[in-house]
Coordinates of C-alpha atoms in Angstrom, one line a residue:
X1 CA 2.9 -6.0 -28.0
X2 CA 3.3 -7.9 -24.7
X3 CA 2.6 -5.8 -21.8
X4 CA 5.9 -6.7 -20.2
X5 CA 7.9 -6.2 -23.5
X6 CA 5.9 -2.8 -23.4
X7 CA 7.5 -1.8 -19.1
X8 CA 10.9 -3.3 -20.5
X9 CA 11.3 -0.7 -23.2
X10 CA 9.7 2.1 -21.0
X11 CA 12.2 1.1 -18.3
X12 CA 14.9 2.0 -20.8
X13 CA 14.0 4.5 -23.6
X14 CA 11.2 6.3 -21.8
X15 CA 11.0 8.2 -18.8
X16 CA 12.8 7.8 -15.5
X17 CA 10.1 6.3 -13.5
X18 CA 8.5 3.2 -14.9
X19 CA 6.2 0.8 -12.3
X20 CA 6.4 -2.9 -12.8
X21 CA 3.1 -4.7 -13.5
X22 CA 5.1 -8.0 -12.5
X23 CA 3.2 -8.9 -9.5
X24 CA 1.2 -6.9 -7.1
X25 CA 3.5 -6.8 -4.2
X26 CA 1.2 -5.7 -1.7
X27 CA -1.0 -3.7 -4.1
X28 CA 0.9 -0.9 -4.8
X29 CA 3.5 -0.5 -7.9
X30 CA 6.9 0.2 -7.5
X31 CA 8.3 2.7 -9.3
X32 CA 11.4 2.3 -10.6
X33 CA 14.6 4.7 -11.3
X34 CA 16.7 3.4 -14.2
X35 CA 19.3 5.6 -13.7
X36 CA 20.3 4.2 -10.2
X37 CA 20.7 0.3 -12.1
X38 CA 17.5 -0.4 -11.1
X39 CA 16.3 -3.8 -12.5
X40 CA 13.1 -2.9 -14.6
X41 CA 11.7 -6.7 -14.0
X42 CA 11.0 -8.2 -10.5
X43 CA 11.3 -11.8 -11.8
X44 CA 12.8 -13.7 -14.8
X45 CA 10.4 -16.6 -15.0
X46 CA 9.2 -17.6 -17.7
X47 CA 11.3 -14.7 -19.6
X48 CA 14.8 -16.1 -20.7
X49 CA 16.9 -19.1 -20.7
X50 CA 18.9 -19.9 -18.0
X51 CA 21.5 -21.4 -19.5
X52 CA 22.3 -18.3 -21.4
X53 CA 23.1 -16.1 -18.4
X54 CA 25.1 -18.7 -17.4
X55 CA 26.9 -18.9 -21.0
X56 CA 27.7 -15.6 -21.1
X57 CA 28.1 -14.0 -17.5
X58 CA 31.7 -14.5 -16.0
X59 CA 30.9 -13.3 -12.6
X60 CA 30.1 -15.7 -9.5
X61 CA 26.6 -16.7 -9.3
X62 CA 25.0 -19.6 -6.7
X63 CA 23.8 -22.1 -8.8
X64 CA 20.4 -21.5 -7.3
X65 CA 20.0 -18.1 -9.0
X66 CA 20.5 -16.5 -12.1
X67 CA 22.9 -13.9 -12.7
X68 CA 21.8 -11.4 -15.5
X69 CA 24.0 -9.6 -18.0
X70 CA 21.7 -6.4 -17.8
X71 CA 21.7 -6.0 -14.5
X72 CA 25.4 -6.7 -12.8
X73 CA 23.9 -5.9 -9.3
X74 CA 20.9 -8.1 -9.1
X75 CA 20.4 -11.9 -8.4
X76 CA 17.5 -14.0 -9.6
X77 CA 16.6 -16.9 -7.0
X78 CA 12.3 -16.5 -7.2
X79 CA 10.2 -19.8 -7.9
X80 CA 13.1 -22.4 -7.2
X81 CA 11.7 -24.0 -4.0
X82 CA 14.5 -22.9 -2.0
X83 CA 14.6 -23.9 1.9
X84 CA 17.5 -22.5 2.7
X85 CA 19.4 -18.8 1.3
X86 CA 21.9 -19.8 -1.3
X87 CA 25.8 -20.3 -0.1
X88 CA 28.2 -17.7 -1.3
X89 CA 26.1 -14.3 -2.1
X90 CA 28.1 -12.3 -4.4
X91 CA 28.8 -8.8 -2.4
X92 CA 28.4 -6.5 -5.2
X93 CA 24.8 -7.6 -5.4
X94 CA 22.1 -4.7 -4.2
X95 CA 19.0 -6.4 -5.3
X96 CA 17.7 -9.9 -4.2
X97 CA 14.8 -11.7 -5.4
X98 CA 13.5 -14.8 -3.3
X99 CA 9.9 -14.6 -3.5
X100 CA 8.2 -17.5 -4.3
X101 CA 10.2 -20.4 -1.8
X102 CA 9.7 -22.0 1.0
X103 CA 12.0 -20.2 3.2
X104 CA 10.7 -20.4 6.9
X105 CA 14.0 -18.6 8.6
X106 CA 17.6 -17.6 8.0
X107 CA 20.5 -18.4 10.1
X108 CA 22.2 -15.7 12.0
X109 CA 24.9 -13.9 9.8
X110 CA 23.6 -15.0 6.4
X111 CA 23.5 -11.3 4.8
X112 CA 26.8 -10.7 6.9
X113 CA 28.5 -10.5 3.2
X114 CA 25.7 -8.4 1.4
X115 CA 26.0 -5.3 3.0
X116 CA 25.0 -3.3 0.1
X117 CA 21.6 -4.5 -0.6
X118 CA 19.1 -2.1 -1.3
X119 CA 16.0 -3.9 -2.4
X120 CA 15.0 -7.6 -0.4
X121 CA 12.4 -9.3 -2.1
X122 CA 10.9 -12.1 0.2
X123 CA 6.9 -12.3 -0.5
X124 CA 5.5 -15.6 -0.4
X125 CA 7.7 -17.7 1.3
X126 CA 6.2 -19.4 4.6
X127 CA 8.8 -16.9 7.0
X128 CA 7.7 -16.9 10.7
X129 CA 8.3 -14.5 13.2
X130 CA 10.4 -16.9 15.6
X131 CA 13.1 -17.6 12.8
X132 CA 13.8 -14.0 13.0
X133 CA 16.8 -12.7 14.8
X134 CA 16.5 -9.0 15.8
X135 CA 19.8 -8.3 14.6
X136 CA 19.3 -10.4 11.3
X137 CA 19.2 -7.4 8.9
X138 CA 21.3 -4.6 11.3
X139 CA 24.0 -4.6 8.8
X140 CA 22.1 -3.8 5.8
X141 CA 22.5 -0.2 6.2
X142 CA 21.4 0.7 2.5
X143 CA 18.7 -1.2 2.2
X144 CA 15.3 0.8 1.0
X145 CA 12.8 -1.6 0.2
X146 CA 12.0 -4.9 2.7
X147 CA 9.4 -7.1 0.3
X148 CA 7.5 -9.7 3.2
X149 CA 4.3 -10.0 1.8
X150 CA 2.3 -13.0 1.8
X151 CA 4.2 -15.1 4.4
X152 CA 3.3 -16.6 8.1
X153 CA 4.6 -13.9 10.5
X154 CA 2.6 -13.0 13.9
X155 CA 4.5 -9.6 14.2
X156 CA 6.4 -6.9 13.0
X157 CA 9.8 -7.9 12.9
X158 CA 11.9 -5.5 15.3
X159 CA 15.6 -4.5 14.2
X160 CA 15.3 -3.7 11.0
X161 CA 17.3 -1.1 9.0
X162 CA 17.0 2.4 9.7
X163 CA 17.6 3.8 5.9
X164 CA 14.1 1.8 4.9
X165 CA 11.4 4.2 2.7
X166 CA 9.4 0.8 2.0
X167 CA 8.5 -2.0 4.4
X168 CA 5.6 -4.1 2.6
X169 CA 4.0 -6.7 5.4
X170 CA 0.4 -7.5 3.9
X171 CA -1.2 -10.4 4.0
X172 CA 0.2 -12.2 7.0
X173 CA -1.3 -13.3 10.3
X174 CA 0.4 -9.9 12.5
X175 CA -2.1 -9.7 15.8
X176 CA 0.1 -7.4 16.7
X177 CA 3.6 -4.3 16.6
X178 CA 6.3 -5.4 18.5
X179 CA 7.5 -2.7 20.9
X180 CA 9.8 -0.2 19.1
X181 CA 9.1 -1.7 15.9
X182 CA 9.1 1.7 14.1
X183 CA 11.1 3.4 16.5
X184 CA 14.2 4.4 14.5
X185 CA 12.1 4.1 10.7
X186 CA 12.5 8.4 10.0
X187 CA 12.9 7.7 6.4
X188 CA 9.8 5.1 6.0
X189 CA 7.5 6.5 3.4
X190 CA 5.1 3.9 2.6
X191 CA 4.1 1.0 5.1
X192 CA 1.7 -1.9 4.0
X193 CA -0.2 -4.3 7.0
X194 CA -3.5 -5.2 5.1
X195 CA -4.6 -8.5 5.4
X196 CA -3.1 -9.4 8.7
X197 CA -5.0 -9.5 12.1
X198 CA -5.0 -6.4 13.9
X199 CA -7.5 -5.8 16.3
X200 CA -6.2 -2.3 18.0
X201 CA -3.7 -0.1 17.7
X202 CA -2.0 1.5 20.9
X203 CA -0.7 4.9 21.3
X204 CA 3.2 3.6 20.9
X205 CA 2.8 1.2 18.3
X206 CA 3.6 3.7 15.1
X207 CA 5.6 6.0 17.0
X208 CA 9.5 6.9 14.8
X209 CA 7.8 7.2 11.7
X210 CA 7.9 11.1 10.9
X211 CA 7.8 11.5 7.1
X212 CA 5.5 8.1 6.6
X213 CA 3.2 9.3 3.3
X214 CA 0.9 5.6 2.9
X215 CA -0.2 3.7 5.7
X216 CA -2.5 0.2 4.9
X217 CA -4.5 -1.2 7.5
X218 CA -7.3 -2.5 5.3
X219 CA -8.8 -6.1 5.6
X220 CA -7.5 -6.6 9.6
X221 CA -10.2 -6.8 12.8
X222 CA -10.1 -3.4 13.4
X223 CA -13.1 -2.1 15.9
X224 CA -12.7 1.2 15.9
X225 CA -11.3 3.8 14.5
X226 CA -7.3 3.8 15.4
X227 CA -5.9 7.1 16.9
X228 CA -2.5 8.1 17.7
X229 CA -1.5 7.4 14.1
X230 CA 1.8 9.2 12.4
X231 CA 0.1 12.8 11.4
X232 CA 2.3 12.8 8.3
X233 CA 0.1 10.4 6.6
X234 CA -1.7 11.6 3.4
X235 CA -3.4 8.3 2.3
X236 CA -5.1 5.9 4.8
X237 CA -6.5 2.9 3.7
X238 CA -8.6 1.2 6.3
X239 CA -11.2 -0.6 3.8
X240 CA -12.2 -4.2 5.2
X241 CA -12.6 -4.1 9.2
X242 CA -15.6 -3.7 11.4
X243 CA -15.5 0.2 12.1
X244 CA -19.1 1.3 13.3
X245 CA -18.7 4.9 13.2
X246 CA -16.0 7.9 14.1
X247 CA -15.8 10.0 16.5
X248 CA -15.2 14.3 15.9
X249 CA -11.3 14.4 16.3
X250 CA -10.5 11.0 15.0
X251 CA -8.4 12.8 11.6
X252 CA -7.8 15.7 13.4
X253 CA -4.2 15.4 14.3
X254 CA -3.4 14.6 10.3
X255 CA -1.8 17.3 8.6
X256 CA -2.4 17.0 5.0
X257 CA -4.8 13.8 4.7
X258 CA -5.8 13.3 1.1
X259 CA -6.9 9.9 0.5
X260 CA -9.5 7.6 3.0
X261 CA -10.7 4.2 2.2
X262 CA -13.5 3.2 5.0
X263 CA -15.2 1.0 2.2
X264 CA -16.9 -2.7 3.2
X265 CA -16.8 -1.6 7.3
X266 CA -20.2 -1.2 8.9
X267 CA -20.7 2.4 9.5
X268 CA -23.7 3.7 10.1
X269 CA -25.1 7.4 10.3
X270 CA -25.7 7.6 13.8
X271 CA -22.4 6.5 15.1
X272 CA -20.5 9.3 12.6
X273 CA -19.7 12.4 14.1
X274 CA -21.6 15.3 12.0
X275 CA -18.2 16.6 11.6
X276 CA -15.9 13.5 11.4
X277 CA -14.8 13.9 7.9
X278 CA -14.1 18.2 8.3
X279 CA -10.5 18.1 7.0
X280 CA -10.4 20.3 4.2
X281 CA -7.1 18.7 2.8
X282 CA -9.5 15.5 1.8
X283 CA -9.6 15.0 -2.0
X284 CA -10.7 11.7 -2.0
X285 CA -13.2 9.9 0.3
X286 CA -14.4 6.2 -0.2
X287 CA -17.5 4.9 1.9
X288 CA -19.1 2.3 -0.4
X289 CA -20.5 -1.0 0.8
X290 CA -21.5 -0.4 4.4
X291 CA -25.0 0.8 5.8
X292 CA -25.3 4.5 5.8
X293 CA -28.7 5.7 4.9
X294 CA -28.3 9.2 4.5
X295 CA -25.0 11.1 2.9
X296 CA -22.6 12.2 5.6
X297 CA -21.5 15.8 5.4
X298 CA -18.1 16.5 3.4
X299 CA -16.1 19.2 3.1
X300 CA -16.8 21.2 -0.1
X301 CA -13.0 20.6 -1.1
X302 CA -13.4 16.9 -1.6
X303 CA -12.8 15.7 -5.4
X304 CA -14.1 12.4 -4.8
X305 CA -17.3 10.3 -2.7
X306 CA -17.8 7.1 -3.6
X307 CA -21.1 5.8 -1.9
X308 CA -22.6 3.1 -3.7
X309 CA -23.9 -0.2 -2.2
X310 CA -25.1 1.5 0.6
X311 CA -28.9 2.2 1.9
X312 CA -29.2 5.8 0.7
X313 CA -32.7 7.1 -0.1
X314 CA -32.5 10.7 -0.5
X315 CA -30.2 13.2 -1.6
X316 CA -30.2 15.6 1.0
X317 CA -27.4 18.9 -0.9
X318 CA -26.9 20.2 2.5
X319 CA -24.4 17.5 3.4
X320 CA -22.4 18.7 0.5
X321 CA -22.8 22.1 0.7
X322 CA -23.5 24.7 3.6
X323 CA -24.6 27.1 1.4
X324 CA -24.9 27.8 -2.5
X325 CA -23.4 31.1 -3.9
X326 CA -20.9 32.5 -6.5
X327 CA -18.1 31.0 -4.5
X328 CA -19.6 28.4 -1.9
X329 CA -20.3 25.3 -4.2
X330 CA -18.6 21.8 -3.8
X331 CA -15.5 20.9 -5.7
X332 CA -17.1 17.2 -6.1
X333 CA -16.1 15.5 -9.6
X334 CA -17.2 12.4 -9.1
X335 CA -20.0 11.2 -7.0
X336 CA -20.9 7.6 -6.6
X337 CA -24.6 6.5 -5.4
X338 CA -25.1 3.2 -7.6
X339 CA -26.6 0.5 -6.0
X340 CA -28.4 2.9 -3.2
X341 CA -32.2 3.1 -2.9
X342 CA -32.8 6.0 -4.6
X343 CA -33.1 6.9 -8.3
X344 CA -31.7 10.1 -10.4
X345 CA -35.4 11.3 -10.9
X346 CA -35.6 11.9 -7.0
X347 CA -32.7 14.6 -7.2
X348 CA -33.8 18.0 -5.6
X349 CA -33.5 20.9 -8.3
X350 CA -31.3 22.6 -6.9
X351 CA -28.8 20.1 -7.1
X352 CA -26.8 21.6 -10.0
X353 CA -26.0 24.8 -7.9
X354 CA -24.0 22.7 -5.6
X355 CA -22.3 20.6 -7.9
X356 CA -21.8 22.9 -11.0
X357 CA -18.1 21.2 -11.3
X358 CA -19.7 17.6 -11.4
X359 CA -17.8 15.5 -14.4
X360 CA -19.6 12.2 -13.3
X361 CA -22.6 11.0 -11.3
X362 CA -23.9 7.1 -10.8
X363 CA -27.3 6.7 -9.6

């Protein structure tokens, strides 16, 4: 069965969250609620004839776009090369996809008539920052998801709506957060910035965001390890910069973290703090491909250690547990050493008292 045959019929029959494997927007799936109207496919390319919506939909539609029966609220423009946002949006429409154009800007007051939009799909358009008005999206009050991945924008843009719970950014050329940009975000959940140019991050520049859950900061030119980050966050991905080391209290303002990527930095054992990663909330920790030589110590809580491709040569059980008893073991389930310099026959015996809930090692 086609896979996307296979997210259509879940979308409709199965249960009421589905995730579209359309595209990666940013990496992470979104999850869909079919009882809201959702649309449970993010682009109808390749999919269906036009001509057919157009035979059998009576409501307004730009010619531009594509209008389907299914869903009365969306509009279909993706993939048509479009410089300009189509004349004469349709109010009742809540979900608008435009990804894949070559949009550079929008003139002022051109979503002035869709004030109920909800989801804005722009991702790999060529959008700069200067052909962005502040006030360009202040009326779209019920908007929840802002799609701007993949585009040409040298900051975050500043005015947008305060009802947003996803802003998706990656993979742009940000150097750097407009003043305020997340001042007024309290609902923002998720927050992607990979794959843009970040080189610090200053003590104001994620302030507003209280409730933010997944925060993205992988693949920028990140130094060192950023502080003053929202303390809600529970997974931090920061996979892809030039980090050295970190310092005793740099995740010690988080309050529930449960998910760290630090893989492909260049941290090294003698610039980590011997307690840096002490946050007992961690379930999952990810260190692979940079140039420790020893195994940092864990907390005996964490689920998860991925270490390969680094330049390991022993396996020293204290760093993963203090002490060995009835009740002080490590929680570890998987443990990842591959491509170390060490083999499984140089394990220490007593390596099976510590990790007595071990499902997987790689060596």
């Amino acid at each position: 069965m086609d896979v996307m045959l296979l997210v259509l019929i879940l979308s409709v029959c199965g249960p009421v969250w589905a995730t579209t494997i359309d595209m990666d927007y940013g990496g992470v799936p979104l999850w869909i609620n079919r009882f809201l109207g959702e649309p449970s496919v993010l682009s109808l390319r390749d999919r269906m004839e036009p001509g057919w919506f157009r035979a059998v939909n009576t409501q307004s539609c730009p010619l531009e776009c594509d209008c389907p029966i299914q869903w009365p609220t969306a509009l279909y423009c993706e993939h048509r090369g479009l410089q300009h946002l189509p004349e004469g949006l349709p109010s009742r429409i809540q979900y608008l996809f435009l990804q894949g154009n070559a949009l550079t800007g929008f003139n002022s007051g051109v979503f002035a008539n869709t004030s109920s939009l909800r989801w804005l799909f722009l991702d790999r358009n060529q959008i700069l920052s200067e052909r962005l008005e502040p006030t360009l999206l202040s009326n779209l009050t019920r908007l929840v998801n802002l799609f701007m991945n993949h585009n040409n924008l040298t900051e975050v843009p500043t005015g947008l709506p305060r009802g947003l719970k996803q802003l998706r950014l990656a993979y742009n050329h940000i150097e750097k957060i407009s003043p305020g940009a997340f001042q007024d975000l309290r609902n923002l959940t998720l927050l992607l910035l990979q794959g843009n140019r970040l080189k610090t991050v200053s003590e104001a520049d994620f302030k507003g965001l209280p409730i933010l859950n997944l925060l993205d900061l992988s693949h920028n030119n990140l130094e060192t390890f950023p502080k003053h980050l929202p303390p809600s966050v529970q997974q931090l991905y920061l996979s892809g910069n030039d980090l050295t080391g970190l310092s005793e209290d740099c995740l010690q303002d988080f309050n529930g973290l449960r998910y760290l990527r630090l893989s492909r930095n260049r941290l090294k054992n003698q610039d980590l703090a011997s307690a840096a990663f002490n946050v007992t909330s961690l379930v999952e920790l990810d260190l692979s491909y940079n140039q420790l030589t020893q195994i940092p110590v864990v907390p005996t809580s964490l689920q998860y250690l991925y270490l390969e491709v680094n330049h390991i040569r022993e396996f020293n059980v204290s760093s993963l547990c203090r002490t060995v008893g009835p009740t002080s073991y490590s929680r570890l389930k998987i443990l990842r050493l591959d491509g170390n310099k060490m083999a499984y026959h140089q394990l220490p015996p007593d390596w099976v008292y510590c990790l007595r809930v071990l499902h997987n090692i790689y060596i």
